[in-house]
Coordinates of C-alpha atoms in Angstrom, one line a residue:
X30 CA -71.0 68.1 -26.1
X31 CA -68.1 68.4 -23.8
X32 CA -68.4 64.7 -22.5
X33 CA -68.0 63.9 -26.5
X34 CA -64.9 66.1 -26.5
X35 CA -63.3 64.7 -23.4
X36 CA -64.0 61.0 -24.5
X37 CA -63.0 61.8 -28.2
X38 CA -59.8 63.2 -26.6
X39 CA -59.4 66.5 -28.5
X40 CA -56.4 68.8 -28.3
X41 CA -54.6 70.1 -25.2
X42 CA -52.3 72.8 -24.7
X43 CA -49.2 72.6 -22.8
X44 CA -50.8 73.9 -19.9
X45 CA -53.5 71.0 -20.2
X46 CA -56.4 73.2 -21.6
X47 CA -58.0 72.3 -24.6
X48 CA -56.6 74.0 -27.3
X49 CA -58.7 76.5 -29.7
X50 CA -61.5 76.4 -26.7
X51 CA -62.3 79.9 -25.0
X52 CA -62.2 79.7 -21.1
X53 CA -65.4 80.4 -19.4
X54 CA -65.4 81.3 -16.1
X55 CA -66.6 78.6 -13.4
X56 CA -65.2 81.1 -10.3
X57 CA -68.8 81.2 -9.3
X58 CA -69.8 77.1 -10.2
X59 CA -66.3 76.6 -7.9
X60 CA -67.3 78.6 -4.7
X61 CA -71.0 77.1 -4.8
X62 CA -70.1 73.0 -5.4
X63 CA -67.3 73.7 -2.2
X64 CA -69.7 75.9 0.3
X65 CA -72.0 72.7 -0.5
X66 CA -69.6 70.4 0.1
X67 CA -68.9 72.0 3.3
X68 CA -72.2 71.8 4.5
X69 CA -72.9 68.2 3.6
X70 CA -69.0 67.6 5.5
X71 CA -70.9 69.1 8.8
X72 CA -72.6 66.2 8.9
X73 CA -70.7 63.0 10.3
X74 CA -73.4 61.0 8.6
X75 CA -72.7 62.0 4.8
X76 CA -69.9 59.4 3.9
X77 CA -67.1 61.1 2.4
X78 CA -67.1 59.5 -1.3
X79 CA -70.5 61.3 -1.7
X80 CA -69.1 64.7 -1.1
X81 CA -66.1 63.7 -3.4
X82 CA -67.9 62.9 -6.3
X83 CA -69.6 66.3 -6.4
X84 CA -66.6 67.7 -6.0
X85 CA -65.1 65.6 -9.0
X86 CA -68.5 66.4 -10.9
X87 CA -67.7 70.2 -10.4
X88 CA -64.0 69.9 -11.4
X89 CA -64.6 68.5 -14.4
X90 CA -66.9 71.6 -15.5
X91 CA -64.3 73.6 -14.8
X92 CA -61.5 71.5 -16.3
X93 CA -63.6 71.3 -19.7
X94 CA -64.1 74.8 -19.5
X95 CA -60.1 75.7 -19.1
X96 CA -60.4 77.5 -15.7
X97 CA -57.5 76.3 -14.2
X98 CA -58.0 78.5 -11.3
X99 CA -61.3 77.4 -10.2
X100 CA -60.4 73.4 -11.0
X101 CA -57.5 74.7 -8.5
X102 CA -59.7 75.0 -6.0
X103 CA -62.1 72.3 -6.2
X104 CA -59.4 69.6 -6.3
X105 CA -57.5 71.6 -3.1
X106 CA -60.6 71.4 -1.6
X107 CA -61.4 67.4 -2.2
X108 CA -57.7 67.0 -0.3
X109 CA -58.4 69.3 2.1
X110 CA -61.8 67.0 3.1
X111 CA -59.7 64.1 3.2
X112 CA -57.3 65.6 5.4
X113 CA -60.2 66.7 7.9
X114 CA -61.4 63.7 7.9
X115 CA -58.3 61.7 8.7
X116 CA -58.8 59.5 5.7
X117 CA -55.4 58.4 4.4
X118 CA -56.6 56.2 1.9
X119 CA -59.4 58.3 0.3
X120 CA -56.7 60.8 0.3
X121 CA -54.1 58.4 -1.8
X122 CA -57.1 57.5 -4.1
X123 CA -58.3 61.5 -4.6
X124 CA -54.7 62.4 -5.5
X125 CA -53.9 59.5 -8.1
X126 CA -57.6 60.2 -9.2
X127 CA -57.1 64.3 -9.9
X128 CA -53.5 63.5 -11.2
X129 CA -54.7 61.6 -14.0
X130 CA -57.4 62.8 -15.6
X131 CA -57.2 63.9 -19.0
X132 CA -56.3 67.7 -19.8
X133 CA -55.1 68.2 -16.1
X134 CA -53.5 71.8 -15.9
X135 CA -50.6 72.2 -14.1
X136 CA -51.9 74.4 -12.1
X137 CA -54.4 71.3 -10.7
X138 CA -51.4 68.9 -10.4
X139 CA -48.9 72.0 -8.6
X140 CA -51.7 72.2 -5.7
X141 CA -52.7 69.0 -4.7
X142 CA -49.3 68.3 -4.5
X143 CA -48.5 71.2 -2.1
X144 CA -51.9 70.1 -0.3
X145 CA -51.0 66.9 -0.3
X146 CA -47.1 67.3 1.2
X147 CA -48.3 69.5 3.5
X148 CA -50.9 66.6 4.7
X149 CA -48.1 64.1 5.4
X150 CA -46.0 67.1 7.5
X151 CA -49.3 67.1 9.5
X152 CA -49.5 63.2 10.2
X153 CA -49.9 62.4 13.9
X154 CA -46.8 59.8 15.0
X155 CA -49.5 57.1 15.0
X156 CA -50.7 57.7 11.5
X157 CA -47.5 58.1 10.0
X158 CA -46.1 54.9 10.9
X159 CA -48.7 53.2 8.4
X160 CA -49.4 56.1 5.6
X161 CA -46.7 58.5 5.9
X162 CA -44.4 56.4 3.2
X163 CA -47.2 55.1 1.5
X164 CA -48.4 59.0 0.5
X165 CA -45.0 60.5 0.0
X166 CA -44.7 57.4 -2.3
X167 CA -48.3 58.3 -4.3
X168 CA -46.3 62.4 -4.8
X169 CA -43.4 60.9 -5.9
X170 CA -45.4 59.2 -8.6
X171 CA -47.1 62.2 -9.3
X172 CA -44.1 64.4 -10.3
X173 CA -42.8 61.4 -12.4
X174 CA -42.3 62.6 -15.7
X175 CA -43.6 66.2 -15.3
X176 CA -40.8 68.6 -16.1
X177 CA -42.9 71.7 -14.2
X178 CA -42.8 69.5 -11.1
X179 CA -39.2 69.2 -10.4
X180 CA -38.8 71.2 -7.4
X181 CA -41.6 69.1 -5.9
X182 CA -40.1 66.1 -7.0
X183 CA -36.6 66.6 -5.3
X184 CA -38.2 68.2 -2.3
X185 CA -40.5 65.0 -2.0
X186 CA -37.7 62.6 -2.8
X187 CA -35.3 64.2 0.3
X188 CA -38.4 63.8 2.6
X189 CA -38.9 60.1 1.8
X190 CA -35.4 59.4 2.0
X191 CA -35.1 61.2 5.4
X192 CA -37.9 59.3 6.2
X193 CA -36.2 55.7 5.7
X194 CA -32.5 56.8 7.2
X195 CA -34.7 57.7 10.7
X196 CA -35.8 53.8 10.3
X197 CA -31.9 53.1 9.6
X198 CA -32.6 51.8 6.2
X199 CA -29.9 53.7 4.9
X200 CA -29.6 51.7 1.7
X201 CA -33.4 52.6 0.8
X202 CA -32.5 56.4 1.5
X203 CA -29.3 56.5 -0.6
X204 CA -31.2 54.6 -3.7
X205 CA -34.2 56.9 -3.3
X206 CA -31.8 60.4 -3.5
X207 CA -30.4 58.8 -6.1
X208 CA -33.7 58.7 -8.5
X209 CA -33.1 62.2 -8.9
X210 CA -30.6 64.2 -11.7
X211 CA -30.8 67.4 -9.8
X212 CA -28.0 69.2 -11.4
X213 CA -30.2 68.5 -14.9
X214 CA -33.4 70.7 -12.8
X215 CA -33.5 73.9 -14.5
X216 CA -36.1 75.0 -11.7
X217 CA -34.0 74.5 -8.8
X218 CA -31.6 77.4 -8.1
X219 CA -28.1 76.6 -7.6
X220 CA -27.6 76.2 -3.9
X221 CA -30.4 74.1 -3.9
X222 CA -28.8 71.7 -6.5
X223 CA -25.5 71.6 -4.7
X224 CA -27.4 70.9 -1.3
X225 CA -29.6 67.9 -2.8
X226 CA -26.1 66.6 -4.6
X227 CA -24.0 67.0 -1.0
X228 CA -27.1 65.2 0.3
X229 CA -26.8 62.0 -2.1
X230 CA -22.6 62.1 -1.8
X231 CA -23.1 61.8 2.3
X232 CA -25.9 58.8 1.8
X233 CA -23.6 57.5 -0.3
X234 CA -20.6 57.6 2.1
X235 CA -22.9 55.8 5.0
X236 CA -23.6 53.5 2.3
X237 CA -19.7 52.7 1.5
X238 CA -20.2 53.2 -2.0
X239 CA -17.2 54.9 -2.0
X240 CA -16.8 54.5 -5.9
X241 CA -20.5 55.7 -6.7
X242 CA -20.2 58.9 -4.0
X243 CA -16.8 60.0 -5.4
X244 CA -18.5 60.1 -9.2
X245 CA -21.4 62.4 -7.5
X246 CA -19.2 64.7 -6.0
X247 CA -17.5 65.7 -9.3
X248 CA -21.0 66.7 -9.8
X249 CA -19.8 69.7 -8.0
X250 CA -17.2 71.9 -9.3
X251 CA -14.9 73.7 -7.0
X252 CA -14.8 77.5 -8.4
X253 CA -18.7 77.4 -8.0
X254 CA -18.0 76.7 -4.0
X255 CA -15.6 80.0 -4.2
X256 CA -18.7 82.2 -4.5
X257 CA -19.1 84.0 -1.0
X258 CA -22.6 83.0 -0.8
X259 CA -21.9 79.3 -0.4
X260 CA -18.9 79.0 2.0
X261 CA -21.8 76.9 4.4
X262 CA -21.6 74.3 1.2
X263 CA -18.6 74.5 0.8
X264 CA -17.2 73.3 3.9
X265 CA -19.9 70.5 3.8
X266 CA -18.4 69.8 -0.1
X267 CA -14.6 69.5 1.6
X268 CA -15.5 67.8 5.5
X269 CA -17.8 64.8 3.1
X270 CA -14.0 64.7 0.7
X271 CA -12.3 64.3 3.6
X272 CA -15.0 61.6 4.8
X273 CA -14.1 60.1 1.6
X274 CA -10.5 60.0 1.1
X275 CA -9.9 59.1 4.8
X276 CA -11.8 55.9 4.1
X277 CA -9.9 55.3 1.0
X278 CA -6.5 55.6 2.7
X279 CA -6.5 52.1 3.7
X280 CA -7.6 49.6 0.7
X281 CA -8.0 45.8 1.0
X282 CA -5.6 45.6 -2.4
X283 CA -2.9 47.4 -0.1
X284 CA -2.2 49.3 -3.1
X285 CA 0.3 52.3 -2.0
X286 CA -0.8 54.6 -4.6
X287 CA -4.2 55.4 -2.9
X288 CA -2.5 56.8 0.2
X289 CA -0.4 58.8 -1.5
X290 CA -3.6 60.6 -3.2
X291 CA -5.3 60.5 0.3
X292 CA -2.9 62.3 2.3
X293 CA -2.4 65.0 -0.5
X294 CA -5.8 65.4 -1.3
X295 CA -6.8 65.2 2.8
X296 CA -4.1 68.3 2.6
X297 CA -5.9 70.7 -0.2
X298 CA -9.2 69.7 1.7
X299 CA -8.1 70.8 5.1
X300 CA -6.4 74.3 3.2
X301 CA -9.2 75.2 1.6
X302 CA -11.7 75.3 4.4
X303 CA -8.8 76.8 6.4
X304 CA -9.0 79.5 3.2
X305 CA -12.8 80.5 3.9
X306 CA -13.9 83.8 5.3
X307 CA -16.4 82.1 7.7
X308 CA -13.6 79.9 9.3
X309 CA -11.2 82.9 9.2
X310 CA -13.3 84.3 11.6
X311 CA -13.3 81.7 14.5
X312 CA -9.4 80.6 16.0
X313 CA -10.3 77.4 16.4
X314 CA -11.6 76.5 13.3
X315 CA -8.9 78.0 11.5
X316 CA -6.2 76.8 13.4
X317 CA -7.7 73.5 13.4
X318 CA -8.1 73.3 9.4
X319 CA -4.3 74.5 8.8
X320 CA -2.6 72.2 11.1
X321 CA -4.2 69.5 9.4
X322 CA -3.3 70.3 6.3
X323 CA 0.2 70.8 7.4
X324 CA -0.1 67.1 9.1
X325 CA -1.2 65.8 5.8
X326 CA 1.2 67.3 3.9
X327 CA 4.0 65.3 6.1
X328 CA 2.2 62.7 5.2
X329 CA 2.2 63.2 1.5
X330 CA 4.6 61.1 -1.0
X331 CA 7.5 63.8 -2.4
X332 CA 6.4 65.7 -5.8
X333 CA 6.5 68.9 -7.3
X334 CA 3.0 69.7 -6.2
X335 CA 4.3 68.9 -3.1
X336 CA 6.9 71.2 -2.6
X337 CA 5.4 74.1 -3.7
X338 CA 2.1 73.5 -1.3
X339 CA 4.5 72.8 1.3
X340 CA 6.2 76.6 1.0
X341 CA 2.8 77.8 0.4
X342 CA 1.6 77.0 4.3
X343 CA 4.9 78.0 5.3
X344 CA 4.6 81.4 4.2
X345 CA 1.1 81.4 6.8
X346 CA 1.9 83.8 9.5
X347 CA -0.9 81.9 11.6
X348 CA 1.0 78.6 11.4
X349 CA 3.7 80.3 13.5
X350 CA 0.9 81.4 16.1
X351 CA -0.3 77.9 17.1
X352 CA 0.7 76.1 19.6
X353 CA 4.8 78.0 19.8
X354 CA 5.3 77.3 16.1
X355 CA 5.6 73.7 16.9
X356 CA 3.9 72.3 13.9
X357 CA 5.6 74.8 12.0
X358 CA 9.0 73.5 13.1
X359 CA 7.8 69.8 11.8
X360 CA 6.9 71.2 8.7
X361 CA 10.3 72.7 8.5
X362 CA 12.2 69.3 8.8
X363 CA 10.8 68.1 6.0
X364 CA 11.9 71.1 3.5
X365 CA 15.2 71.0 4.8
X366 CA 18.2 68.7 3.5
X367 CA 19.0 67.2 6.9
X368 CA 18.2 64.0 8.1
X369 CA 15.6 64.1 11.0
X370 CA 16.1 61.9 13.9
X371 CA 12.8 59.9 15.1
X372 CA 11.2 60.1 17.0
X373 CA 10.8 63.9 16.6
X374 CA 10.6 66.3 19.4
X375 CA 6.9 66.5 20.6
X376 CA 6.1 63.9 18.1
X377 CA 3.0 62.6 20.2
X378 CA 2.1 66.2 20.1
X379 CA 1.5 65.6 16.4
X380 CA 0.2 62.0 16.8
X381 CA -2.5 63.0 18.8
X382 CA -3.8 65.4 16.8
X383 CA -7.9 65.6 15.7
X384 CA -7.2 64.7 12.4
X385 CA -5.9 61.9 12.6
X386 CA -7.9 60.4 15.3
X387 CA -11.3 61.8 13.7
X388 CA -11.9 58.5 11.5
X389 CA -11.0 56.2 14.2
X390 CA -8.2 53.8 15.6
X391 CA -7.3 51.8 12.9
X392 CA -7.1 55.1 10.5
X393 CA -5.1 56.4 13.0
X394 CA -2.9 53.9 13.5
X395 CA -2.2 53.6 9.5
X396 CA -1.3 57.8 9.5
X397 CA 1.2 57.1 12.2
X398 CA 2.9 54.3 10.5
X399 CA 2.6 56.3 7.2
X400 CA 4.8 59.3 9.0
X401 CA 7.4 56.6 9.9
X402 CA 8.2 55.6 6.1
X403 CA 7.8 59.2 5.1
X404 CA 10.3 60.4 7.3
X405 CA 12.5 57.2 6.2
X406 CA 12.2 58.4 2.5
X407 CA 13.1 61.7 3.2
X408 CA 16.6 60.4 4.9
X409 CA 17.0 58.5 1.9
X410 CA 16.9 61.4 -0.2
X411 CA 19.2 63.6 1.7
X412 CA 21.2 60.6 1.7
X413 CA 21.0 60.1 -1.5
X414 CA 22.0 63.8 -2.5
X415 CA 25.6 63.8 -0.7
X416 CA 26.5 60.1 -1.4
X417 CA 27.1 58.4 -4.3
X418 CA 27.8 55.3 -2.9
X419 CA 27.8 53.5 0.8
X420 CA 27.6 50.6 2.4
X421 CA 24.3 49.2 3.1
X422 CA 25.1 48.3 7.4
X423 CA 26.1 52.3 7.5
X424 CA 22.7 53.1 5.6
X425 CA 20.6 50.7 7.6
X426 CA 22.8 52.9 10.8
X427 CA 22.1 56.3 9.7
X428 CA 18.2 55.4 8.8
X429 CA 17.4 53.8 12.2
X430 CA 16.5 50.1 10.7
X431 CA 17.7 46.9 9.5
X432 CA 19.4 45.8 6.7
X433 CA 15.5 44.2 5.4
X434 CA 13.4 46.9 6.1
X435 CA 16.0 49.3 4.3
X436 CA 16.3 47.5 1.4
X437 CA 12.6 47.7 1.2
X438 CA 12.4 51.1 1.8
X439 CA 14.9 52.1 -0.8
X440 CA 13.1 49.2 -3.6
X441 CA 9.7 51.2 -3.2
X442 CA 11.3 54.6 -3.6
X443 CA 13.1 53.6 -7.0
X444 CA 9.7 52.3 -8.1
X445 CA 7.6 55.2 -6.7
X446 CA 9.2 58.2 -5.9
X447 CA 11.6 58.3 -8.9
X448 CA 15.1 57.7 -6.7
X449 CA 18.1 56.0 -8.6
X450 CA 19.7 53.2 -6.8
X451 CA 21.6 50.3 -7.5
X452 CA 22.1 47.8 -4.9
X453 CA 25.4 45.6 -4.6
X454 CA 24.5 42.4 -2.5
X455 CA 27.7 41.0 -2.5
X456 CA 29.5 43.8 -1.7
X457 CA 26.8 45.3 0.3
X458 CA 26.8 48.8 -1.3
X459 CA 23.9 51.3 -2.6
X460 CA 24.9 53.0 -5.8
X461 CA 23.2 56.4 -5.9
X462 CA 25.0 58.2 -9.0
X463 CA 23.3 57.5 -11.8
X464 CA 25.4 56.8 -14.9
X465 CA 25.3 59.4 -17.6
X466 CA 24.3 57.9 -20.9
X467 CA 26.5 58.0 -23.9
X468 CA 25.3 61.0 -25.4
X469 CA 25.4 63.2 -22.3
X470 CA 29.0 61.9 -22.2
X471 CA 30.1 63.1 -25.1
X472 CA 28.1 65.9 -25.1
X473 CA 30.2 67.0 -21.9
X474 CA 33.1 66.0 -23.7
X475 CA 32.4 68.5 -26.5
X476 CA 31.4 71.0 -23.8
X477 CA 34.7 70.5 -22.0
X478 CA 36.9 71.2 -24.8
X479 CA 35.1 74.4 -26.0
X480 CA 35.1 75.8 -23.0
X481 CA 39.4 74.6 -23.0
X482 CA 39.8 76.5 -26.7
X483 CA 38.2 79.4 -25.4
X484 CA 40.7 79.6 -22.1
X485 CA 43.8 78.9 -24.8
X486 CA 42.0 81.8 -26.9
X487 CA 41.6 84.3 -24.2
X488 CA 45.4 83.2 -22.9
X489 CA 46.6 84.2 -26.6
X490 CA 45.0 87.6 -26.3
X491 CA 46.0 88.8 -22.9
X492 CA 49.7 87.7 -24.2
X493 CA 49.6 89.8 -27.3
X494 CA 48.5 92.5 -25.1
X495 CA 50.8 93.0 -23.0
X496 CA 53.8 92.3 -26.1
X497 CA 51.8 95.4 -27.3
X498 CA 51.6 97.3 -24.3
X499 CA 55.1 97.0 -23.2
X500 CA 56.6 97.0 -27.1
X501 CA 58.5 93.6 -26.6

């Protein structure tokens, strides 16, 4: 009768029991079928399929008879034989095997896949060079589709994709972590969803899919990293951005706009590990995180945001305590409306410094070029603010460069940074005031002469006061 049930396929449960069906208890079929099996196991004779299918005989008993518990045990055990036995391939066949029969419980399908990662942990070096991918493979397509699984799924996934980075296949380990949605697994608590999606953003990054690891990382949102209990992820979150952006600060394209983002971004990066409890704690992280920052923000295009960033690290008692306030004084040039001379006093001081030479020698050498035009473009600016007009030789004189290089400097600016300029090529001049259109004119205008009725008002008054006062 319950072979005609299980071929006829009657109803299951969610938990894979047979709906409307009473569970009988097989606790005591269980525990006789495996002491059995353990005594025909003694023998090295007894060939291990034998064993297996009385094993499989007493598992479907209990399967039919909805004691999860006792099917638990049977299927553990028929892994557990395997695994004695040193039989990789009876192993892989036993798990697709118990995996698919109809009416599985979960509780079936949750151990043999703890047996069964547990088995591949326990590979010697020589066995897992042949069956240690092939088994975490046969898991992985266990969990497939099975929403009670997830936590095995993603734990299962890292380990097979750890497994193909050690055999430098980091292409095969980065498309593997990606398989998984982790953020959608309700049964994975939040630090282990951030973890798994830091884990795919840094595959990513040795991948160069710059594009693709930038769209993960938004995964992650940035007030969730504020909670104290996941500064350790957060300064993994900010070190992989700065990974990131670092490599972004020089495109093929050439496209200026991208280092402008970089240096910026590079500068909230380095402040907000600098802003973290943990790195509070140790001097040399700390002072390490805010002098970068206030690099990067030298190194940043002029904006709003800018500025008020800029005052923000100023306002940092500890920049003043690092290395005699010397990269507090750089900082300083660039707030106030003087024209710095370059090179800068203890410039290589700066040059040398970790963050910029982290990423390499050509990254490197691209910062210290960018420092260059951003000190040019703030001598623009301050020239810009107490001349209206000059010649362009003096310009080129005052900024350090020829007449070429200045006219490019000051063409990028007007199409970047929002200066007004008008060039005179004949005459050679720069034009810095920017004409007032009509309606501010004679809005001025009308301002102007309200401001003369008023004085011609108040001139009337005071004279007809003192008529009164002296009785003229």
């Amino acid at each position: 009768k319950k072979l005609k049930i299980e071929q006829q396929g009657g109803d299951c449960n969610m938990d894979g029991a047979f709906a409307g069906k009473e569970k009988q208890d097989q606790t005591k079929l269980a525990e006789e079928k495996i002491a059995e099996a353990r005594r025909l196991f003694t023998n090295e004779e007894t060939k291990l399929e034998e064993i297996i299918e009385i094993l499989y005989a007493a598992e479907k008993k209990c399967r039919l008879s909805n004691d999860a518990l006792a099917a638990k045990n049977v299927a553990e055990c028929v892994i557990n034989l395997c695994l004695e036995r040193r039989d990789w391939a009876q192993m892989e066949k036993s798990l697709m095997t118990l995996s698919k029969r109809r009416s599985q419980s979960k509780a079936v399908i949750s151990g043999i896949l703890a047996v069964g990662y547990k088995a591949t942990e326990e590979m010697r070096p020589e066995e897992a060079m042949i069956y240690r991918e092939k088994m975490l493979r046969t898991l992985s397509d266990i969990t497939e589709g099975r929403m009670y699984c997830e936590l095995e799924r993603a734990k299962i996934t890292r380990t097979l994709a750890q497994l193909y980075e050690s055999q430098n296949n980091i292409d095969a380990a980065s498309d593997e972590m990606q398989k998984v949605n982790a953020e959608t697994y309700g049964s994975l608590s939040k630090r282990e969803k951030i973890d798994f999606i830091l884990e795919q953003v840094r595959l990513l990054l040795a991948k160069k899919d710059h594009v693709r690891a930038y769209i993960v990382a938004k995964k992650i949102q940035q007030k969730t990293l504020a909670e104290s209990d996941l500064e350790d992820l957060k300064i993994r979150y900010y070190r992989l951005m700065i990974d990131y952006h670092a490599e972004q600060c020089i495109s093929e394209s050439g496209n200026s706009d991208d280092d402008i983002d970089a240096a910026y971004e590079l500068a909230q990066h380095y402040w907000h590990i600098y802003d973290t409890p943990s790195v509070q704690a140790d001097t040399n992280l700390w002072s390490e995180a805010l002098t970068s920052s206030a690099i990067f923000l030298m190194l940043s295009e002029h904006s709003p945001q800018l500025q008020t960033m800029t005052h923000t690290v100023l306002q940092k008692d500890d920049l003043a305590q690092i290395s005699n306030a010397l990269f507090k004084k750089f900082l300083q040039l660039f707030v106030r409306e003087e024209i710095i001379s370059e090179p800068m006093p203890d410039q290589s001081i700066l040059e040398n410094h970790i963050a910029l030479s982290r990423h390499g020698d050509q990254i490197k050498n691209h910062w210290i070029k960018t420092l260059h035009t951003r000190i040019v473009q703030h001598n623009i600016r301050v020239i810009a603010k107490y001349y209206e007009q000059i010649t362009m030789p003096r310009l080129a004189q005052l900024l350090k460069l020829d007449l070429n290089e200045t006219e490019k400097q000051i063409s990028h600016m007007v199409s970047h940074a929002g200066l007004y300029c008008k060039i005179d090529r004949p005459a050679a001049i720069a034009n810095f005031a920017q004409p007032k259109p009509s309606e501010e004119i004679l809005s001025d205008w009308a301002a102007d002469i309200s401001k003369m009725l008023n004085l011609v008002e108040m001139t009337c008054h005071l004279i007809n006061k003192e008529i009164m006062i002296h009785k003229l």
